[in-house]
Amino acid sequence: MDKYLIRGGKKLSGKICAESAKNAVLPMIAAAILTEEEVVIKNCPDISDVKNMAAIVAALGASVDFCESDLIINSGKLSSYSVSESFGKEIRTSVLMLGALLSRTKKALISYPGGCDIGLRPIDIHIASLGMLGANIDERGDKLICSAKKLSGAKLVFPFPSVGATENVMLAASTAEGTTCIYNAAKEPEIKDLADMLVSMGAKISGAGSSVIEIEGVKKLHGTVYRPIPDRIEAGTFLVAAAVTGGEIELGNVKEENISPLIGKLCDNSCKVTVKNDIIYLRSSRARKAFDVITGPYPAFPTDMQAIATVLAAVSEGVSVIEDNVFANRFCHAHELAKMGAEITLCGNKAIVRGVQGLCGAEVYAHDLRCGAALVLAGLAAKGKTIVHDIKYIERGYARFEEKLRSLGADIVKK
Ligand code: UD1
């Protein structure tokens, strides 16, 4: 399996641009099958999650073409409602095909979704909500067999603002009969982006981005050409890469409001951060200071940045407390970072991080996407050689990661 070889200790500096958001593009690929007309998703990142999601809709009979970085999907002739088990097991968002297929064909057959192993990831909210819209969902082993005579609007109160469940309901309810209201909906920017795309296809959705979303079902949706928002997690990863190496970067294609929880932490850490239009400038500080993180649903600090923030804390003076309130066991990176000299004590859903003078190179293993990215950042900051194994996880979510890091002066190669 491919690995990264990193010789750490180089300050990163230069200019780079964030890609379109993975977590916006993936549900948009599911949304593309809601219409018989052509859908173009502009500027898609070249990552394996996008390829897998595209393969899922292609296997259902849609035509799928990449034209440079644009993804062109035409599902005029769907021939199946059964999601390929092999692709579905590769990716968490295969579960969104439930809502999309129910909307389009009133039938769906999928296996329990795969994706990164970051602790328990139940789909009870998805199943209960689609049931409230009129779907019959039969769980047989790890298969979900779903059908609906028709989908009808309903009032749904989520016990937790699940991102995926909010998206699944938006997909199914867009063409349901009547109005659906989601209370305690997820407010992530990618939710608003999916709603904006669906509206550009003729859907009637209001309130996306707030905790109450109203979806008035329409008979039919049409094609669209849509450019997703920038990837706030990729952007945050590069900002922290500069911060942990004592570097300085200019990051383009960012939305400040979507990344402000991280900017706050970087400032607490003594980095100098300035924002102008859609560009962020970051100059790291020599005297990095400890900071605390509590993750939560948006607008709180994102769980997807937790592992990456932990690396920054590991090389900052003082004790930082990193608490994950979304995925309580998302701390695989802590054991790997310890091999590099980080001092981290796990206590329930908290990591107590005692900053050290420096990390040292080691052989480490990516266990999931963000754990892998965090280990690369640690390798860039460390003295000596680091080998990061199992980089297939990193390639799920970062396009040309090593190439971009090299353009900023990093010594990293893929073997
Ligand atoms: C999405 C993101 C992922 C991010 C996560 C939280 C995508 C493709 N992925 O994942 O990167 O880490 O949001 O911001 O957008 N839960 C239930 N029952 C359910 C659904 C969720 O208990 O039916 C729980 C989960 O176990 C978890 C929490 O809710 O503890 C958040 O999950 P959710 O918001 O659904 O995350 P995903 O949509 O899977």
Coordinates of C-alpha atoms and ligand atoms in Angstrom, one line a residue:
M1 CA 0.0 0.0 0.0
D2 CA 1.2 3.5 -0.8
K3 CA 2.9 5.6 1.9
Y4 CA 4.4 9.0 2.3
L5 CA 8.0 9.6 3.1
I6 CA 8.5 12.9 4.9
R7 CA 11.7 14.7 5.9
G8 CA 10.5 17.2 8.5
G9 CA 11.8 20.5 9.6
K10 CA 11.1 22.6 6.6
K11 CA 9.0 25.8 7.1
L12 CA 6.1 25.9 4.7
S13 CA 5.6 29.1 2.8
G14 CA 3.8 30.2 -0.4
K15 CA 0.4 30.4 -1.9
I16 CA -2.2 27.7 -2.3
C17 CA -5.9 27.5 -3.1
A18 CA -8.6 25.3 -1.4
E19 CA -10.6 22.9 -3.5
S20 CA -14.4 22.6 -3.6
A21 CA -15.7 21.0 -0.4
K22 CA -15.7 17.2 -0.4
N23 CA -18.6 17.2 2.0
A24 CA -20.7 19.4 -0.3
V25 CA -19.8 17.6 -3.5
L26 CA -20.7 14.1 -2.2
P27 CA -24.3 14.8 -1.4
M28 CA -24.6 16.8 -4.6
I29 CA -23.7 13.7 -6.6
A30 CA -26.6 11.9 -4.9
A31 CA -28.8 15.0 -5.7
A32 CA -27.9 14.7 -9.4
I33 CA -30.1 11.6 -9.8
L34 CA -33.2 13.6 -8.7
T35 CA -33.6 14.8 -12.3
E36 CA -33.6 13.3 -15.7
E37 CA -31.7 16.3 -17.0
E38 CA -27.9 17.0 -17.0
V39 CA -26.3 18.2 -13.8
V40 CA -22.8 19.7 -13.8
I41 CA -20.9 20.0 -10.5
K42 CA -18.0 22.4 -11.2
N43 CA -14.5 22.1 -9.9
C44 CA -14.8 18.7 -8.1
P45 CA -11.7 17.6 -6.2
D46 CA -9.8 14.6 -7.6
I47 CA -10.2 12.4 -4.5
S48 CA -11.3 8.8 -4.1
D49 CA -14.5 9.6 -2.2
V50 CA -15.8 11.6 -5.2
K51 CA -14.8 8.8 -7.6
N52 CA -16.6 6.2 -5.4
M53 CA -19.7 8.3 -5.2
A54 CA -19.6 8.9 -8.9
A55 CA -19.2 5.1 -9.5
I56 CA -22.3 4.5 -7.4
V57 CA -24.5 6.6 -9.6
A58 CA -22.8 5.3 -12.7
A59 CA -23.6 1.7 -11.6
L60 CA -27.3 2.8 -11.3
G61 CA -27.3 3.6 -15.0
A62 CA -26.4 7.3 -15.0
S63 CA -23.8 8.6 -17.4
V64 CA -20.9 10.1 -15.5
D65 CA -18.1 12.1 -17.1
F66 CA -15.2 14.1 -15.7
C67 CA -14.4 17.0 -18.0
E68 CA -11.3 18.4 -16.5
S69 CA -12.4 19.0 -12.9
D70 CA -16.2 19.3 -13.7
L71 CA -18.4 16.3 -13.0
I72 CA -21.2 15.9 -15.6
I73 CA -24.0 13.5 -14.6
N74 CA -27.0 12.6 -16.7
S75 CA -29.4 10.2 -15.0
G76 CA -32.1 10.3 -17.7
K77 CA -32.0 6.6 -18.0
L78 CA -31.6 5.0 -14.5
S79 CA -31.7 1.2 -14.9
S80 CA -31.3 0.1 -11.2
Y81 CA -32.3 1.1 -7.7
S82 CA -29.8 -1.2 -6.1
V83 CA -26.6 0.5 -4.8
S84 CA -23.5 -1.5 -5.6
E85 CA -22.3 -3.1 -2.4
S86 CA -18.6 -2.8 -3.2
F87 CA -18.8 1.0 -3.8
G88 CA -21.3 1.5 -1.0
K89 CA -19.1 -0.1 1.6
E90 CA -16.3 2.2 0.6
I91 CA -18.1 5.4 1.5
R92 CA -20.3 6.8 4.2
T93 CA -22.4 9.0 1.9
S94 CA -23.7 6.0 0.0
V95 CA -26.5 6.2 2.6
L96 CA -27.7 9.4 0.9
M97 CA -28.7 7.2 -2.1
L98 CA -31.6 6.2 0.1
G99 CA -33.3 9.6 0.0
A100 CA -32.2 10.2 -3.6
L101 CA -33.5 6.9 -4.9
L102 CA -36.7 7.1 -2.9
S103 CA -37.3 10.5 -4.5
R104 CA -36.6 9.3 -8.0
T105 CA -37.8 5.7 -8.2
K106 CA -39.7 5.1 -4.9
K107 CA -37.4 2.2 -4.3
A108 CA -33.9 1.7 -2.9
L109 CA -31.7 -1.2 -2.0
I110 CA -28.5 -0.5 -0.2
S111 CA -26.1 -2.1 2.2
Y112 CA -25.1 -0.4 5.5
P113 CA -22.6 2.4 4.5
G114 CA -18.9 2.1 5.0
G115 CA -16.5 5.1 5.3
C116 CA -13.9 6.1 7.9
D117 CA -13.9 4.2 11.2
I118 CA -14.2 7.0 13.6
G119 CA -16.4 5.3 16.2
L120 CA -20.1 4.4 16.2
R121 CA -22.0 5.9 13.2
P122 CA -25.6 4.7 13.5
I123 CA -28.2 5.7 10.8
D124 CA -31.3 5.6 13.0
I125 CA -32.2 9.2 12.4
H126 CA -32.0 8.7 8.6
I127 CA -34.2 5.6 8.8
A128 CA -36.8 7.1 11.2
S129 CA -37.1 10.3 9.2
L130 CA -37.5 8.6 5.8
G131 CA -40.1 6.4 7.5
M132 CA -42.0 9.5 8.6
L133 CA -42.1 10.6 5.0
G134 CA -43.8 7.4 4.1
A135 CA -40.9 5.0 3.2
N136 CA -41.1 1.4 4.2
I137 CA -37.6 0.4 5.3
D138 CA -36.9 -3.3 6.0
E139 CA -33.5 -4.0 7.6
R140 CA -32.3 -7.5 6.6
G141 CA -28.9 -8.3 7.9
D142 CA -26.7 -5.4 6.6
K143 CA -29.2 -4.6 3.8
L144 CA -31.8 -2.0 3.7
I145 CA -34.7 -2.6 1.4
C146 CA -36.8 0.5 1.0
S147 CA -39.9 1.4 -0.9
A148 CA -42.7 4.0 -0.8
K149 CA -46.0 4.2 -2.6
K150 CA -45.5 7.9 -2.3
L151 CA -43.5 10.3 -0.1
S152 CA -45.5 12.9 1.9
G153 CA -44.3 15.9 3.8
A154 CA -43.9 15.6 7.6
K155 CA -42.7 17.4 10.7
L156 CA -39.5 15.9 11.9
V157 CA -37.7 16.7 15.1
F158 CA -34.1 15.4 15.1
P159 CA -32.7 14.2 18.4
F160 CA -29.2 15.4 17.1
P161 CA -28.5 17.7 14.2
S162 CA -27.1 15.0 12.0
V163 CA -25.5 16.3 8.8
G164 CA -26.2 13.2 6.7
A165 CA -29.8 12.8 8.0
T166 CA -30.6 16.4 7.2
E167 CA -29.2 15.9 3.7
N168 CA -31.1 12.6 3.2
V169 CA -34.4 14.3 4.2
M170 CA -33.8 17.3 1.9
L171 CA -33.2 14.9 -1.0
A172 CA -36.3 12.8 -0.3
A173 CA -38.6 15.7 0.6
S174 CA -37.7 17.9 -2.5
T175 CA -40.2 15.9 -4.6
A176 CA -42.5 14.7 -1.8
E177 CA -46.2 15.7 -1.7
G178 CA -46.6 18.6 0.7
T179 CA -44.3 20.4 3.1
T180 CA -41.6 18.9 5.3
C181 CA -40.1 20.7 8.3
I182 CA -36.9 19.6 9.9
Y183 CA -36.4 20.9 13.5
N184 CA -32.9 20.7 15.0
A185 CA -31.5 20.4 11.5
A186 CA -27.7 20.5 10.9
K187 CA -26.5 24.0 10.1
E188 CA -23.2 23.1 8.4
P189 CA -22.3 25.3 5.4
E190 CA -22.4 22.2 3.2
I191 CA -26.1 21.8 4.1
K192 CA -26.9 25.3 2.9
D193 CA -24.8 24.6 -0.2
L194 CA -26.8 21.4 -1.0
A195 CA -30.0 23.4 -0.5
D196 CA -28.8 26.1 -2.8
M197 CA -28.0 23.5 -5.5
L198 CA -31.4 21.8 -5.1
V199 CA -33.1 25.3 -5.3
S200 CA -31.1 25.9 -8.6
M201 CA -32.8 22.6 -9.8
G202 CA -36.2 23.9 -9.0
A203 CA -36.7 22.7 -5.4
K204 CA -38.4 24.9 -2.8
I205 CA -36.3 25.0 0.3
S206 CA -36.0 27.7 2.9
G207 CA -34.1 28.0 6.2
A208 CA -31.1 25.9 5.3
G209 CA -28.2 27.0 7.4
S210 CA -30.5 27.5 10.4
S211 CA -31.9 24.8 12.7
V212 CA -35.3 24.8 11.0
I213 CA -35.5 23.8 7.3
E214 CA -38.7 23.9 5.3
I215 CA -39.0 21.9 2.1
E216 CA -42.1 22.3 0.0
G217 CA -42.2 19.3 -2.4
V218 CA -42.3 20.0 -6.2
K219 CA -43.4 17.6 -9.0
K220 CA -40.1 17.6 -10.9
L221 CA -36.6 19.0 -10.7
H222 CA -34.5 20.1 -13.6
G223 CA -30.8 20.2 -14.5
T224 CA -28.2 22.7 -13.2
V225 CA -24.6 23.8 -13.4
Y226 CA -23.4 24.4 -9.8
R227 CA -20.1 25.4 -8.2
P228 CA -19.8 24.1 -4.6
I229 CA -18.4 26.1 -1.7
P230 CA -14.6 25.8 -0.8
D231 CA -13.4 23.1 1.5
R232 CA -13.1 24.5 5.0
I233 CA -11.4 21.4 6.3
E234 CA -8.8 21.2 3.6
A235 CA -8.2 25.0 4.1
G236 CA -7.8 24.5 7.8
T237 CA -5.4 21.6 7.2
F238 CA -3.0 23.8 5.2
L239 CA -3.3 26.7 7.7
V240 CA -2.2 24.3 10.5
A241 CA 0.5 22.8 8.3
A242 CA 2.0 26.3 8.1
A243 CA 1.5 26.9 11.8
V244 CA 3.2 23.7 13.0
T245 CA 6.2 24.2 10.7
G246 CA 6.8 27.9 11.7
G247 CA 5.8 29.0 8.2
E248 CA 3.7 31.6 6.5
I249 CA 1.0 31.0 3.8
E250 CA -1.5 32.7 1.6
L251 CA -4.6 30.6 1.2
G252 CA -7.1 31.4 -1.6
N253 CA -10.7 30.3 -2.2
V254 CA -11.8 30.4 1.4
K255 CA -14.9 31.6 3.1
E256 CA -13.9 33.3 6.4
E257 CA -17.2 32.8 8.1
N258 CA -17.1 29.1 7.6
I259 CA -13.6 28.7 9.0
S260 CA -13.8 31.3 11.9
P261 CA -13.8 28.7 14.8
L262 CA -10.3 27.5 13.5
I263 CA -9.1 31.1 13.0
G264 CA -10.0 31.8 16.6
K265 CA -7.8 28.9 17.8
L266 CA -4.9 29.9 15.6
C267 CA -5.0 33.4 17.1
D268 CA -5.1 31.9 20.6
N269 CA -2.0 29.9 19.5
S270 CA -0.3 33.3 18.7
C271 CA -0.4 33.0 14.9
K272 CA -1.0 36.2 13.0
V273 CA -4.0 35.7 10.7
T274 CA -5.5 38.3 8.4
V275 CA -8.3 37.9 6.0
K276 CA -9.0 39.9 2.8
N277 CA -11.9 38.9 0.6
D278 CA -11.5 35.2 0.0
I279 CA -7.8 35.0 1.0
I280 CA -6.4 34.2 4.4
Y281 CA -2.8 35.1 5.3
L282 CA -1.2 33.2 8.2
R283 CA 2.2 33.9 9.8
S284 CA 3.0 31.4 12.5
S285 CA 4.5 32.4 15.8
R286 CA 7.7 31.1 17.4
A287 CA 6.0 31.1 20.8
R288 CA 3.1 28.8 20.1
K289 CA 0.7 28.7 23.0
A290 CA -1.7 26.0 24.3
F291 CA -5.4 26.3 23.5
D292 CA -8.5 24.3 24.2
V293 CA -11.0 22.9 21.7
I294 CA -14.5 21.6 22.2
T295 CA -16.0 20.2 19.0
G296 CA -19.7 20.3 18.2
P297 CA -22.2 20.7 15.4
Y298 CA -21.7 23.9 13.4
P299 CA -21.0 26.7 14.2
A300 CA -18.8 25.0 16.9
F301 CA -15.3 23.8 16.2
P302 CA -15.6 21.0 13.6
T303 CA -14.8 17.4 14.6
D304 CA -13.1 17.0 11.3
M305 CA -10.4 19.5 12.4
Q306 CA -9.9 17.8 15.8
A307 CA -7.0 15.5 14.9
I308 CA -5.3 18.3 13.1
A309 CA -5.7 20.8 16.0
T310 CA -4.2 18.1 18.3
V311 CA -1.0 18.2 16.3
L312 CA -0.8 21.9 16.7
A313 CA -1.4 21.5 20.5
A314 CA 1.3 18.8 20.6
V315 CA 4.0 21.4 19.6
S316 CA 2.7 24.3 21.5
E317 CA 3.8 25.4 25.0
G318 CA 1.5 24.4 27.8
V319 CA -1.4 22.0 28.3
S320 CA -4.3 22.0 25.8
V321 CA -7.5 20.1 26.3
I322 CA -9.1 18.8 23.1
E323 CA -12.7 17.5 23.6
D324 CA -14.7 15.8 20.9
N325 CA -18.5 16.0 21.4
V326 CA -19.5 14.6 18.0
F327 CA -17.4 11.4 17.7
A328 CA -16.3 10.5 21.3
N329 CA -13.7 7.9 20.2
R330 CA -12.1 9.8 17.3
F331 CA -8.6 9.7 18.8
C332 CA -6.7 7.0 16.8
H333 CA -4.1 9.7 15.9
A334 CA -3.2 10.1 19.6
H335 CA -1.5 6.7 19.7
E336 CA 0.4 7.3 16.5
L337 CA 1.5 10.8 17.6
A338 CA 2.8 9.3 20.8
K339 CA 5.3 7.3 18.6
M340 CA 6.6 10.7 17.5
G341 CA 7.1 12.0 21.0
A342 CA 3.8 13.7 21.6
E343 CA 2.5 13.7 25.2
I344 CA -1.2 13.0 25.0
T345 CA -3.4 11.4 27.7
L346 CA -6.8 10.2 26.7
C347 CA -9.6 10.6 29.2
G348 CA -13.1 9.7 27.8
N349 CA -13.8 12.0 24.9
K350 CA -10.9 14.3 25.8
A351 CA -7.3 14.4 24.9
I352 CA -5.0 16.2 27.4
V353 CA -2.1 17.4 25.3
R354 CA 1.1 18.6 27.0
G355 CA 3.1 20.5 24.4
V356 CA 6.7 19.3 23.7
Q357 CA 9.7 21.2 22.3
G358 CA 9.6 19.1 19.1
L359 CA 8.4 15.9 17.6
C360 CA 10.7 13.2 16.1
G361 CA 10.2 11.3 12.9
A362 CA 8.7 7.8 13.2
E363 CA 6.8 5.1 11.2
V364 CA 3.1 5.7 11.7
Y365 CA -0.2 4.5 10.3
A366 CA -3.2 6.5 9.1
H367 CA -6.4 4.9 10.5
D368 CA -8.8 7.3 9.0
L369 CA -8.8 10.4 6.7
R370 CA -8.2 13.2 9.3
C371 CA -5.9 11.0 11.4
G372 CA -3.8 10.5 8.3
A373 CA -3.6 14.2 7.5
A374 CA -2.7 15.0 11.1
L375 CA 0.2 12.5 10.9
V376 CA 1.5 14.1 7.7
L377 CA 1.5 17.5 9.5
A378 CA 3.3 16.0 12.5
G379 CA 5.9 14.5 10.1
L380 CA 6.4 18.0 8.5
A381 CA 7.0 19.5 11.9
A382 CA 9.2 16.7 13.2
K383 CA 12.9 16.3 13.2
G384 CA 14.1 13.5 10.9
K385 CA 12.2 11.0 8.7
T386 CA 8.6 10.0 9.1
I387 CA 6.8 7.3 7.1
V388 CA 3.0 7.5 7.0
H389 CA 1.5 4.2 5.9
D390 CA -2.1 3.6 4.6
I391 CA -2.4 6.9 2.8
K392 CA -5.4 5.6 0.9
Y393 CA -7.4 7.1 3.7
I394 CA -5.8 10.5 3.1
E395 CA -6.6 10.2 -0.6
R396 CA -10.3 10.0 0.2
G397 CA -10.3 13.7 1.0
Y398 CA -7.2 15.5 -0.1
A399 CA -6.5 16.1 -3.8
R400 CA -2.8 16.1 -4.8
F401 CA -1.9 16.5 -1.1
E402 CA 1.8 15.8 -1.3
E403 CA 2.1 17.8 -4.6
K404 CA 0.5 20.9 -2.9
L405 CA 2.7 20.5 0.2
R406 CA 5.8 20.2 -2.0
S407 CA 4.7 23.5 -3.7
L408 CA 4.9 25.1 -0.2
G409 CA 8.5 23.7 0.3
A410 CA 7.7 20.4 2.1
D411 CA 10.0 17.4 1.6
I412 CA 7.4 14.7 1.0
V413 CA 7.2 11.9 -1.6
K414 CA 4.7 9.2 -2.2
K415 CA 6.2 5.7 -2.5
Ligands
UD1_1 C1 -20.7 14.4 8.3 C2 -19.4 14.6 7.6 C3 -18.2 14.2 8.5 C4 -18.3 14.9 9.8 C5 -19.7 14.8 10.5 C6 -19.9 15.6 11.7 C7 -20.0 14.3 5.3 C8 -19.8 13.5 4.0 N1 -19.4 13.8 6.4 O1 -20.8 13.0 8.6 O2 -17.0 14.6 7.8 O3 -17.3 14.4 10.7 O4 -20.7 15.1 9.5 O5 -19.7 16.9 11.4 O6 -20.5 15.4 5.3 N2 -25.8 10.0 14.5 C9 -26.7 9.2 15.1 N3 -27.7 8.7 14.3 C10 -27.8 9.0 13.0 C11 -26.9 9.9 12.4 C12 -25.9 10.4 13.2 O7 -26.6 8.9 16.3 O8 -28.7 8.5 12.3 C13 -24.7 10.6 15.3 C14 -23.3 10.1 14.9 O9 -23.0 8.8 15.5 C15 -22.4 11.2 15.3 C16 -23.2 12.4 15.2 O10 -24.6 12.0 15.1 O11 -22.1 11.0 16.7 C17 -22.9 13.2 13.9 O12 -23.1 12.4 12.8 P1 -23.6 13.1 11.4 O13 -23.7 14.6 11.6 O14 -24.7 12.3 10.9 O15 -22.3 12.9 10.5 P2 -22.2 12.3 9.0 O16 -23.3 12.9 8.2 O17 -21.9 10.9 9.1

